[in-house]
């Protein structure tokens, strides 16, 4: 039995919440048309279903949010298969050919967690395949501004970490020519502040200046930096869950404010299992029950998501 | 001042059924204080008493300590949606008003419920004690003490949302399926009538 600490919700509460989120996701288009601003903009005409149109980007983002929230509840309550299924549904709501970089990064992370799809990061842009979609080649210039890309890069790197091998990852991520591209260099330097980049030390990837290099001998400095960053992420996760639990009425109704799963932390732990790097954290005791939970969940996901699928 | 469109979700119960929902279109959406103390309608003798209930502390309780004051709060939680920073995956998430309203209307998909669409006047400054002006408690620049509930996108109306500001309501089942069609309010006053777009004299 693997449950998030404090997840003592009744079967009925969990089932109802999962069904509510599923109903929201499956009816986003109708509910947005009916209750959203669209009707007011055309209030002289009664709202009609939009025929022949797909969901808008905003509606797709809503669908993905509902499914990912459902996945969080499922993972927190020992419903692994349902969680993975909801994650696949969340990915399905994202169109790799036109989504913004943050939505794309989230979908790439979910996709890597369920061990599907493919991602390649370069100085010019992203190559990404989500589930059974066609491969999308998205240049950075189309994906967003520097700030958005800097926010998305740590997530994209973690997704790539889950889906590739270390020795192919680093040269692809940060080739030498980035130093000649001032805009990209600034973006990457901003992104390097994220803990995900320090965590790369646990995977034998160390940083020198703006470059990353492969260090098979695991230099102690980068290993220590990686361990510290990971523990800090686990502490932040603990704080977040403690905060959620402090609001008893919302917690009991499963109406949490900020989410039950720290996706980036979970992804790093899954990557440690998949890349057989558990020795890097074996000496790190789980400081909190939430750390034990997320580590155990990662082991199960790594086990059940099995063989990798998808290629660029 | 802004005119803000909002949604209000109310679950079906013995105390709030189809006839009550229809009656709300004319009587307005009353706060729990108004219902418990004055039977849901402001009387000439109750106006001062009602006004005295509105203050910073009462608004704080309404948001931060709702379970303690739920049966007696003079404020009315309306949903206008929110954009929420996403701690887990960077960027932000959008929490649409309809989702919050339906969540409360159906008690998270457990019962049938009603969603009312209404408008209210919102002040760009805190105004907890002023009736008829709603507080945008979702706005962190104004109400940073309410940040834990930012995701609910709340607008706090006071005492009563008048019937003439309610456009219509819908009824949904526990699976979020629409039951029937929208029930329009014949006495609804379009906020365009009071907005600051003024026609030329003809």
XYZ file of N, CA, C and O in Angstrom, chain A residues 113-203:
364
model
N 7.452 10.193 -18.374
C 7.104 9.390 -17.197
C 6.415 8.090 -17.600
O 6.677 7.041 -17.019
N 5.522 8.165 -18.579
C 4.855 6.933 -19.021
C 5.725 6.191 -20.031
O 5.308 5.179 -20.591
N 6.937 6.680 -20.221
C 7.948 6.051 -21.073
C 7.498 5.947 -22.525
O 7.626 4.920 -23.168
N 6.963 7.030 -23.010
C 6.525 7.065 -24.404
C 6.998 8.379 -25.012
O 7.424 9.283 -24.317
N 6.915 8.452 -26.331
C 7.298 9.683 -27.011
C 8.813 9.850 -27.042
O 9.568 8.970 -26.624
N 9.232 10.971 -27.565
C 10.669 11.239 -27.686
C 10.909 12.737 -27.683
O 10.030 13.511 -28.067
N 12.077 13.116 -27.245
C 12.402 14.548 -27.190
C 13.890 14.736 -27.475
O 14.726 13.941 -27.032
N 14.180 15.749 -28.262
C 15.578 16.121 -28.488
C 15.663 17.641 -28.409
O 14.881 18.349 -29.035
N 16.626 18.085 -27.623
C 16.795 19.525 -27.408
C 18.067 19.969 -28.117
O 19.100 19.301 -28.010
N 17.987 21.065 -28.820
C 19.195 21.600 -29.445
C 19.212 23.112 -29.296
O 18.272 23.701 -28.761
N 20.252 23.728 -29.782
C 20.331 25.194 -29.668
C 19.290 25.871 -30.540
O 18.917 27.013 -30.292
N 18.817 25.190 -31.566
C 17.846 25.830 -32.454
C 16.410 25.558 -32.046
O 15.518 26.334 -32.395
N 16.166 24.491 -31.339
C 14.788 24.217 -30.948
C 14.587 22.816 -30.415
O 15.528 22.169 -29.954
N 13.346 22.371 -30.496
C 12.946 21.073 -29.970
C 12.491 20.164 -31.093
O 11.813 20.618 -32.016
N 12.827 18.912 -30.965
C 12.163 17.892 -31.765
C 11.402 17.046 -30.758
O 11.986 16.540 -29.807
N 10.117 16.905 -30.974
C 9.330 16.225 -29.946
C 8.244 15.363 -30.573
O 7.621 15.755 -31.564
N 8.073 14.192 -29.997
C 6.992 13.299 -30.405
C 6.192 12.959 -29.155
O 6.763 12.496 -28.169
N 4.891 13.226 -29.187
C 4.026 12.922 -28.043
C 3.087 11.782 -28.411
O 2.326 11.892 -29.377
N 3.154 10.703 -27.679
C 2.331 9.524 -27.929
C 2.346 9.205 -29.414
O 3.394 9.060 -30.007
N 1.155 9.139 -30.024
C 1.146 8.729 -31.436
C 1.042 9.900 -32.401
O 0.638 9.729 -33.545
N 1.412 11.100 -31.927
C 1.405 12.246 -32.842
C 2.629 12.191 -33.760
O 3.609 11.513 -33.473
N 2.534 12.950 -34.859
C 3.702 13.125 -35.726
C 4.779 13.889 -34.965
O 4.467 14.688 -34.086
N 6.032 13.668 -35.367
C 7.113 14.440 -34.751
C 6.950 15.918 -35.091
O 6.654 16.265 -36.240
N 7.112 16.769 -34.082
C 7.024 18.215 -34.310
C 8.410 18.821 -34.151
O 9.111 18.531 -33.183
N 8.809 19.615 -35.115
C 10.074 20.362 -35.025
C 9.715 21.798 -34.699
O 9.143 22.494 -35.516
N 10.076 22.232 -33.493
C 9.659 23.560 -33.036
C 10.888 24.413 -32.734
O 11.571 24.189 -31.724
N 11.167 25.377 -33.573
C 12.285 26.276 -33.264
C 11.986 27.131 -32.036
O 10.824 27.486 -31.783
N 13.015 27.443 -31.253
C 12.813 28.240 -30.043
C 12.096 29.550 -30.354
O 11.282 30.025 -29.569
N 12.420 30.115 -31.496
C 11.851 31.426 -31.829
C 10.333 31.378 -31.924
O 9.670 32.394 -31.751
N 9.779 30.189 -32.192
C 8.312 30.055 -32.269
C 7.696 29.700 -30.921
O 6.487 29.786 -30.747
N 8.543 29.255 -30.014
C 8.002 28.637 -28.799
C 7.717 29.617 -27.669
O 6.945 29.324 -26.769
N 8.356 30.740 -27.680
C 8.109 31.688 -26.597
C 9.295 32.609 -26.407
O 10.272 32.552 -27.164
N 9.197 33.456 -25.394
C 10.298 34.372 -25.133
C 11.367 33.700 -24.268
O 11.206 32.562 -23.815
N 12.443 34.420 -24.025
C 13.561 33.829 -23.295
C 13.163 33.363 -21.901
O 13.593 32.324 -21.420
N 12.315 34.161 -21.245
C 11.889 33.829 -19.891
C 11.118 32.494 -19.882
O 11.359 31.617 -19.055
N 10.203 32.363 -20.839
C 9.408 31.129 -20.890
C 10.295 29.924 -21.196
O 10.132 28.849 -20.609
N 11.220 30.137 -22.117
C 12.100 29.021 -22.483
C 13.000 28.643 -21.301
O 13.212 27.462 -21.017
N 13.482 29.653 -20.574
C 14.325 29.366 -19.408
C 13.545 28.597 -18.345
O 14.091 27.743 -17.641
N 12.241 28.902 -18.225
C 11.409 28.160 -17.265
C 11.164 26.728 -17.734
O 11.087 25.805 -16.932
N 11.001 26.590 -19.038
C 10.658 25.268 -19.575
C 11.867 24.350 -19.679
O 11.733 23.126 -19.577
N 13.056 24.928 -19.866
C 14.240 24.099 -20.116
C 14.510 23.047 -19.034
O 14.780 21.892 -19.363
N 14.443 23.418 -17.740
C 14.694 22.375 -16.733
C 13.724 21.195 -16.862
O 14.112 20.046 -16.636
N 12.476 21.495 -17.207
C 11.495 20.410 -17.341
C 11.819 19.575 -18.581
O 11.774 18.346 -18.553
N 12.179 20.265 -19.654
C 12.512 19.555 -20.891
C 13.759 18.690 -20.696
O 13.822 17.556 -21.188
N 14.723 19.233 -19.966
C 15.948 18.467 -19.714
C 15.631 17.221 -18.895
O 16.131 16.126 -19.164
N 14.752 17.387 -17.902
C 14.378 16.223 -17.086
C 13.663 15.194 -17.942
O 13.892 13.987 -17.796
N 12.804 15.668 -18.846
C 12.109 14.739 -19.746
C 13.122 14.005 -20.613
O 13.030 12.784 -20.808
N 14.105 14.745 -21.116
C 15.124 14.113 -21.952
C 15.951 13.111 -21.138
O 16.334 12.047 -21.628
N 16.178 13.466 -19.889
C 16.934 12.581 -18.996
C 16.217 11.239 -18.816
O 16.831 10.195 -18.677
N 14.896 11.301 -18.807
C 14.102 10.091 -18.625
C 14.084 9.209 -19.877
O 13.753 8.043 -19.802
N 14.377 9.820 -21.015
C 14.157 9.097 -22.259
C 15.409 8.804 -23.068
O 15.316 8.277 -24.164
N 16.569 9.172 -22.587
C 17.767 8.939 -23.386
C 18.891 8.409 -22.527
O 18.695 8.083 -21.366
N 20.066 8.314 -23.088
C 21.205 7.892 -22.284
C 22.089 9.105 -22.011
O 22.129 10.041 -22.808
N 22.787 9.066 -20.907
C 23.523 10.257 -20.457
C 24.546 10.715 -21.482
O 24.707 11.898 -21.739
N 25.225 9.767 -22.102
C 26.306 10.196 -22.988
C 25.786 10.822 -24.277
O 26.508 11.530 -24.958
N 24.532 10.571 -24.620
C 23.993 11.272 -25.791
C 23.281 12.557 -25.383
O 23.099 13.461 -26.171
N 22.912 12.630 -24.119
C 22.109 13.778 -23.678
C 22.913 15.076 -23.629
O 22.532 16.071 -24.242
N 24.023 15.038 -22.931
C 24.741 16.294 -22.679
C 25.256 16.979 -23.948
O 25.043 18.177 -24.117
N 25.899 16.257 -24.860
C 26.362 16.950 -26.068
C 25.208 17.514 -26.892
O 25.335 18.566 -27.519
N 24.081 16.820 -26.877
C 22.928 17.317 -27.631
C 22.355 18.549 -26.961
O 21.995 19.525 -27.599
N 22.305 18.482 -25.636
C 21.740 19.604 -24.890
C 22.530 20.885 -25.060
O 21.984 21.944 -25.313
N 23.816 20.762 -24.882
C 24.616 21.976 -24.818
C 25.864 21.878 -25.691
O 26.970 21.766 -25.191
N 25.664 21.900 -26.961
C 26.826 21.836 -27.841
C 27.643 23.125 -27.766
O 27.154 24.151 -27.289
N 28.848 23.036 -28.256
C 29.755 24.174 -28.143
C 29.207 25.450 -28.785
O 29.461 26.544 -28.316
N 28.429 25.267 -29.872
C 28.027 26.473 -30.609
C 27.094 27.393 -29.829
O 26.868 28.527 -30.229
N 26.557 26.903 -28.695
C 25.695 27.777 -27.916
C 26.460 29.026 -27.455
O 25.888 30.089 -27.264
N 27.762 28.864 -27.297
C 28.550 30.003 -26.822
C 28.623 31.121 -27.854
O 28.974 32.255 -27.541
N 28.281 30.802 -29.084
C 28.267 31.827 -30.122
C 26.878 32.427 -30.317
O 26.674 33.284 -31.163
N 25.915 31.910 -29.566
C 24.536 32.387 -29.693
C 24.181 33.096 -28.382
O 23.792 32.457 -27.402
N 24.328 34.413 -28.382
C 24.198 35.160 -27.129
C 22.820 34.983 -26.504
O 22.679 34.820 -25.290
N 21.784 34.984 -27.338
C 20.422 34.869 -26.801
C 20.227 33.516 -26.109
O 19.723 33.434 -24.991
N 20.660 32.468 -26.784
C 20.477 31.126 -26.227
C 21.365 30.921 -25.005
O 20.963 30.276 -24.036
N 22.539 31.511 -25.070
C 23.452 31.382 -23.932
C 22.843 32.029 -22.683
O 22.856 31.442 -21.589
N 22.257 33.211 -22.852
C 21.628 33.885 -21.705
C 20.457 33.062 -21.169
O 20.257 32.926 -19.974
N 19.692 32.498 -22.100
C 18.538 31.684 -21.691
C 19.000 30.480 -20.881
O 18.442 30.148 -19.835
N 20.039 29.838 -21.369
C 20.510 28.638 -20.671
C 21.121 28.981 -19.324
O 20.930 28.262 -18.344
N 21.835 30.088 -19.272
C 22.407 30.488 -17.979
C 21.306 30.773 -16.964
O 21.434 30.450 -15.786
N 20.193 31.355 -17.440
C 19.061 31.588 -16.538
C 18.467 30.263 -16.081
O 18.133 30.077 -14.910
N 18.359 29.323 -17.017
C 17.768 28.024 -16.676
C 18.658 27.233 -15.722
O 18.170 26.456 -14.896
N 19.973 27.452 -15.814
C 20.894 26.670 -14.982
C 20.647 26.864 -13.486
O 21.112 26.074 -12.671
N 19.927 27.942 -13.116
C 19.658 28.180 -11.698
C 18.697 27.150 -11.123
O 18.600 26.984 -9.914
N 17.972 26.447 -11.987
C 16.978 25.474 -11.503
C 17.675 24.267 -10.889
O 18.759 23.861 -11.348
N 17.049 23.682 -9.854
C 17.695 22.537 -9.194
C 17.897 21.347 -10.120
O 18.806 20.547 -9.901
N 17.073 21.248 -11.166
C 17.218 20.115 -12.080
C 18.618 20.041 -12.687
O 19.123 18.964 -12.986
N 19.223 21.215 -12.872
C 20.554 21.202 -13.480
C 21.613 20.746 -12.480
O 22.564 20.061 -12.856
N 21.426 21.108 -11.217
C 22.350 20.603 -10.193
C 22.187 19.093 -10.045
O 23.168 18.363 -9.841
N 20.942 18.632 -10.197
C 20.663 17.204 -10.041
C 21.356 16.369 -11.127
O 21.623 15.183 -10.939
N 21.669 17.008 -12.257
C 22.346 16.277 -13.329
C 23.635 15.622 -12.839
O 24.090 14.627 -13.396
N 24.216 16.196 -11.756
C 25.423 15.603 -11.183
C 25.223 14.164 -10.759
O 26.148 13.352 -10.799
N 24.006 13.827 -10.362
C 23.712 12.455 -9.949
C 23.762 11.488 -11.131
O 23.817 10.280 -10.952
N 23.719 12.047 -12.328
C 23.704 11.208 -13.529
C 25.044 11.251 -14.264
O 25.145 10.866 -15.413
